[in-house]
Amino acid sequence: MSTLDSGMNQLESRVGGLTVGGKVHSLSAWFVLALRLMMGYAFAYSGFTKITGEFAAGGYLANVAATNGNPLAGLFAWMGSTPWFVEFANVAVPWGELFIGLGLLVGAFVRLAAFFGALMMLMFYFGNWDMAHGFINGDFAYMLVFLAVAAFAAGRILGLDQYIEQYEIGGEALVERYPALEYVLG
């Protein structure tokens, strides 16, 4: 192992026999924090405006995917024509956006929030399906931002997750006592 330059952190990952790695500057933490706060604000604001305004998911679900060659057009048509699902979406989308945004803003349960944010962006990606410029669009890019926020444990950067993880129960840190929490915190 080589000696790292001051102010540099090394990343390395092995997947399926392939190893990738690199060095990142310590200032990268500020960019990860900026991504977390940007997505937090965007989702909290979007959720808040939907909750305080008039939001109805039915029209979007029933009509958005039918005209654009969407591979999930049938699923979206079913969601839009199923009353209980429309009612669920009318509550889950605005409140989900608000809670995802607040979690990211305060840095609490960031990996959980980022997972659900990425899932929402995946659904928006298919709902807004448009191949005019290829497979990559804003929804896909935001999904990747959420995944990066989760991967870099952005909740530990000026966030509450760093404190939640170290909260002691019986003299043992919370994540040491319950290792599965590492999947939702950080």
PDB file of C-alpha atoms in Angstrom, residues 46-184:
ATOM      1  CA  SER A  46     -41.722  19.946  -3.755  1.00  0.00           C
ATOM      2  CA  GLY A  47     -43.472  17.927  -1.051  1.00  0.00           C
ATOM      3  CA  PHE A  48     -44.474  21.024   0.918  1.00  0.00           C
ATOM      4  CA  THR A  49     -45.975  22.749  -2.130  1.00  0.00           C
ATOM      5  CA  LYS A  50     -47.933  19.604  -3.012  1.00  0.00           C
ATOM      6  CA  ILE A  51     -49.254  19.265   0.556  1.00  0.00           C
ATOM      7  CA  THR A  52     -50.268  22.927   0.836  1.00  0.00           C
ATOM      8  CA  GLY A  53     -51.584  23.152  -2.738  1.00  0.00           C
ATOM      9  CA  GLU A  54     -53.744  20.963  -4.882  1.00  0.00           C
ATOM     10  CA  PHE A  55     -52.088  17.702  -5.861  1.00  0.00           C
ATOM     11  CA  ALA A  56     -53.706  14.808  -7.676  1.00  0.00           C
ATOM     12  CA  ALA A  57     -51.670  11.909  -9.058  1.00  0.00           C
ATOM     13  CA  GLY A  58     -54.474  10.245 -11.038  1.00  0.00           C
ATOM     14  CA  GLY A  59     -54.183  12.257 -14.237  1.00  0.00           C
ATOM     15  CA  TYR A  60     -50.420  11.862 -14.365  1.00  0.00           C
ATOM     16  CA  LEU A  61     -50.541   8.130 -13.713  1.00  0.00           C
ATOM     17  CA  ALA A  62     -53.322   7.473 -16.219  1.00  0.00           C
ATOM     18  CA  ASN A  63     -52.023   9.602 -19.078  1.00  0.00           C
ATOM     19  CA  VAL A  64     -48.292  10.213 -18.899  1.00  0.00           C
ATOM     20  CA  ALA A  65     -46.981   6.869 -20.067  1.00  0.00           C
ATOM     21  CA  ALA A  66     -49.552   6.037 -22.727  1.00  0.00           C
ATOM     22  CA  THR A  67     -48.217   8.248 -25.528  1.00  0.00           C
ATOM     23  CA  ASN A  68     -44.451   7.996 -25.339  1.00  0.00           C
ATOM     24  CA  GLY A  69     -43.530   4.356 -25.983  1.00  0.00           C
ATOM     25  CA  ASN A  70     -42.988   3.728 -22.300  1.00  0.00           C
ATOM     26  CA  PRO A  71     -42.182   0.086 -21.513  1.00  0.00           C
ATOM     27  CA  LEU A  72     -44.234   0.415 -18.292  1.00  0.00           C
ATOM     28  CA  ALA A  73     -47.262   2.056 -19.929  1.00  0.00           C
ATOM     29  CA  GLY A  74     -49.550  -0.776 -18.793  1.00  0.00           C
ATOM     30  CA  LEU A  75     -48.382  -0.488 -15.191  1.00  0.00           C
ATOM     31  CA  PHE A  76     -48.919   3.282 -15.153  1.00  0.00           C
ATOM     32  CA  ALA A  77     -52.370   2.857 -16.750  1.00  0.00           C
ATOM     33  CA  TRP A  78     -53.264   0.310 -14.054  1.00  0.00           C
ATOM     34  CA  MET A  79     -52.000   2.632 -11.299  1.00  0.00           C
ATOM     35  CA  GLY A  80     -53.986   5.555 -12.724  1.00  0.00           C
ATOM     36  CA  SER A  81     -57.213   3.557 -13.065  1.00  0.00           C
ATOM     37  CA  THR A  82     -57.052   1.883  -9.643  1.00  0.00           C
ATOM     38  CA  PRO A  83     -58.799   4.158  -7.114  1.00  0.00           C
ATOM     39  CA  TRP A  84     -57.021   2.839  -4.011  1.00  0.00           C
ATOM     40  CA  PHE A  85     -53.611   3.264  -5.679  1.00  0.00           C
ATOM     41  CA  VAL A  86     -54.408   6.816  -6.806  1.00  0.00           C
ATOM     42  CA  GLU A  87     -55.445   7.678  -3.230  1.00  0.00           C
ATOM     43  CA  PHE A  88     -52.234   6.060  -1.949  1.00  0.00           C
ATOM     44  CA  ALA A  89     -50.130   8.069  -4.448  1.00  0.00           C
ATOM     45  CA  ASN A  90     -51.984  11.275  -3.515  1.00  0.00           C
ATOM     46  CA  VAL A  91     -50.659  10.841   0.033  1.00  0.00           C
ATOM     47  CA  ALA A  92     -47.376   8.977  -0.520  1.00  0.00           C
ATOM     48  CA  VAL A  93     -45.880  11.283  -3.144  1.00  0.00           C
ATOM     49  CA  PRO A  94     -46.149  14.650  -1.338  1.00  0.00           C
ATOM     50  CA  TRP A  95     -45.471  13.293   2.154  1.00  0.00           C
ATOM     51  CA  GLY A  96     -42.737  11.020   0.843  1.00  0.00           C
ATOM     52  CA  GLU A  97     -41.050  13.950  -0.870  1.00  0.00           C
ATOM     53  CA  LEU A  98     -41.334  16.068   2.272  1.00  0.00           C
ATOM     54  CA  PHE A  99     -39.899  13.392   4.583  1.00  0.00           C
ATOM     55  CA  ILE A 100     -37.135  12.456   2.146  1.00  0.00           C
ATOM     56  CA  GLY A 101     -36.227  16.130   1.859  1.00  0.00           C
ATOM     57  CA  LEU A 102     -36.267  16.750   5.609  1.00  0.00           C
ATOM     58  CA  GLY A 103     -34.178  13.622   6.248  1.00  0.00           C
ATOM     59  CA  LEU A 104     -31.574  14.842   3.795  1.00  0.00           C
ATOM     60  CA  LEU A 105     -31.596  18.409   5.098  1.00  0.00           C
ATOM     61  CA  VAL A 106     -30.928  17.406   8.695  1.00  0.00           C
ATOM     62  CA  GLY A 107     -28.799  14.401   7.753  1.00  0.00           C
ATOM     63  CA  ALA A 108     -30.939  11.798   9.535  1.00  0.00           C
ATOM     64  CA  PHE A 109     -31.612   8.335   8.101  1.00  0.00           C
ATOM     65  CA  VAL A 110     -29.917   9.546   4.924  1.00  0.00           C
ATOM     66  CA  ARG A 111     -29.398   6.167   3.286  1.00  0.00           C
ATOM     67  CA  LEU A 112     -33.060   5.292   3.810  1.00  0.00           C
ATOM     68  CA  ALA A 113     -34.171   8.678   2.491  1.00  0.00           C
ATOM     69  CA  ALA A 114     -31.794   8.413  -0.479  1.00  0.00           C
ATOM     70  CA  PHE A 115     -33.055   4.915  -1.310  1.00  0.00           C
ATOM     71  CA  PHE A 116     -36.665   6.090  -1.428  1.00  0.00           C
ATOM     72  CA  GLY A 117     -35.636   9.250  -3.290  1.00  0.00           C
ATOM     73  CA  ALA A 118     -33.875   7.106  -5.908  1.00  0.00           C
ATOM     74  CA  LEU A 119     -36.936   4.838  -6.112  1.00  0.00           C
ATOM     75  CA  MET A 120     -39.202   7.850  -6.678  1.00  0.00           C
ATOM     76  CA  MET A 121     -36.846   9.189  -9.339  1.00  0.00           C
ATOM     77  CA  LEU A 122     -36.838   5.775 -11.044  1.00  0.00           C
ATOM     78  CA  MET A 123     -40.636   5.865 -11.180  1.00  0.00           C
ATOM     79  CA  PHE A 124     -40.547   9.463 -12.479  1.00  0.00           C
ATOM     80  CA  TYR A 125     -37.952   8.352 -15.046  1.00  0.00           C
ATOM     81  CA  PHE A 126     -40.334   5.752 -16.423  1.00  0.00           C
ATOM     82  CA  GLY A 127     -43.339   8.042 -16.059  1.00  0.00           C
ATOM     83  CA  ASN A 128     -41.593  10.810 -18.007  1.00  0.00           C
ATOM     84  CA  TRP A 129     -40.101   8.352 -20.511  1.00  0.00           C
ATOM     85  CA  ASP A 130     -38.592  10.181 -23.475  1.00  0.00           C
ATOM     86  CA  MET A 131     -35.833   8.788 -25.622  1.00  0.00           C
ATOM     87  CA  ALA A 132     -35.434  11.920 -27.765  1.00  0.00           C
ATOM     88  CA  HIS A 133     -32.017  12.534 -26.204  1.00  0.00           C
ATOM     89  CA  GLY A 134     -31.145   8.973 -25.232  1.00  0.00           C
ATOM     90  CA  PHE A 135     -31.539   7.112 -21.973  1.00  0.00           C
ATOM     91  CA  ILE A 136     -30.162   9.854 -19.724  1.00  0.00           C
ATOM     92  CA  ASN A 137     -32.442  12.651 -18.544  1.00  0.00           C
ATOM     93  CA  GLY A 138     -32.828  14.761 -15.416  1.00  0.00           C
ATOM     94  CA  ASP A 139     -34.793  12.109 -13.542  1.00  0.00           C
ATOM     95  CA  PHE A 140     -32.056   9.537 -14.201  1.00  0.00           C
ATOM     96  CA  ALA A 141     -29.370  12.011 -13.121  1.00  0.00           C
ATOM     97  CA  TYR A 142     -31.214  12.812  -9.882  1.00  0.00           C
ATOM     98  CA  MET A 143     -31.572   9.089  -9.214  1.00  0.00           C
ATOM     99  CA  LEU A 144     -27.781   8.782  -9.464  1.00  0.00           C
ATOM    100  CA  VAL A 145     -27.326  11.781  -7.153  1.00  0.00           C
ATOM    101  CA  PHE A 146     -29.482  10.050  -4.538  1.00  0.00           C
ATOM    102  CA  LEU A 147     -27.423   6.869  -4.900  1.00  0.00           C
ATOM    103  CA  ALA A 148     -24.177   8.856  -4.554  1.00  0.00           C
ATOM    104  CA  VAL A 149     -25.485  10.571  -1.417  1.00  0.00           C
ATOM    105  CA  ALA A 150     -26.234   7.135   0.039  1.00  0.00           C
ATOM    106  CA  ALA A 151     -22.932   5.600  -1.070  1.00  0.00           C
ATOM    107  CA  PHE A 152     -20.858   8.401   0.420  1.00  0.00           C
ATOM    108  CA  ALA A 153     -22.730   8.244   3.746  1.00  0.00           C
ATOM    109  CA  ALA A 154     -23.622  11.902   3.431  1.00  0.00           C
ATOM    110  CA  GLY A 155     -25.546  11.898   6.727  1.00  0.00           C
ATOM    111  CA  ARG A 156     -22.232  11.690   8.563  1.00  0.00           C
ATOM    112  CA  ILE A 157     -21.123  14.989   7.019  1.00  0.00           C
ATOM    113  CA  LEU A 158     -22.574  17.714   9.254  1.00  0.00           C
ATOM    114  CA  GLY A 159     -25.655  15.561   9.773  1.00  0.00           C
ATOM    115  CA  LEU A 160     -27.495  13.877  12.595  1.00  0.00           C
ATOM    116  CA  ASP A 161     -26.568  10.380  11.429  1.00  0.00           C
ATOM    117  CA  GLN A 162     -23.094  10.759  12.913  1.00  0.00           C
ATOM    118  CA  TYR A 163     -24.702  11.237  16.331  1.00  0.00           C
ATOM    119  CA  ILE A 164     -27.454   8.645  15.888  1.00  0.00           C
ATOM    120  CA  GLU A 165     -24.892   5.999  14.944  1.00  0.00           C
ATOM    121  CA  GLN A 166     -22.852   6.664  18.083  1.00  0.00           C
ATOM    122  CA  TYR A 167     -25.824   6.837  20.462  1.00  0.00           C
ATOM    123  CA  GLU A 168     -25.085   4.340  23.208  1.00  0.00           C
ATOM    124  CA  ILE A 169     -27.406   1.638  24.466  1.00  0.00           C
ATOM    125  CA  GLY A 170     -25.968  -0.333  27.353  1.00  0.00           C
ATOM    126  CA  GLY A 171     -22.507   1.103  26.715  1.00  0.00           C
ATOM    127  CA  GLU A 172     -22.523   0.033  23.056  1.00  0.00           C
ATOM    128  CA  ALA A 173     -22.898   2.281  19.991  1.00  0.00           C
ATOM    129  CA  LEU A 174     -26.252   1.875  18.244  1.00  0.00           C
ATOM    130  CA  VAL A 175     -24.777   0.636  14.938  1.00  0.00           C
ATOM    131  CA  GLU A 176     -22.536  -1.825  16.757  1.00  0.00           C
ATOM    132  CA  ARG A 177     -25.503  -3.220  18.633  1.00  0.00           C
ATOM    133  CA  TYR A 178     -27.719  -3.244  15.512  1.00  0.00           C
ATOM    134  CA  PRO A 179     -25.411  -3.507  12.463  1.00  0.00           C
ATOM    135  CA  ALA A 180     -28.359  -3.511  10.028  1.00  0.00           C
ATOM    136  CA  LEU A 181     -28.863   0.184  10.841  1.00  0.00           C
ATOM    137  CA  GLU A 182     -25.814   0.950   8.688  1.00  0.00           C
ATOM    138  CA  TYR A 183     -28.130   0.417   5.716  1.00  0.00           C
ATOM    139  CA  VAL A 184     -30.448   3.260   6.736  1.00  0.00           C
TER     140      VAL A 184
END
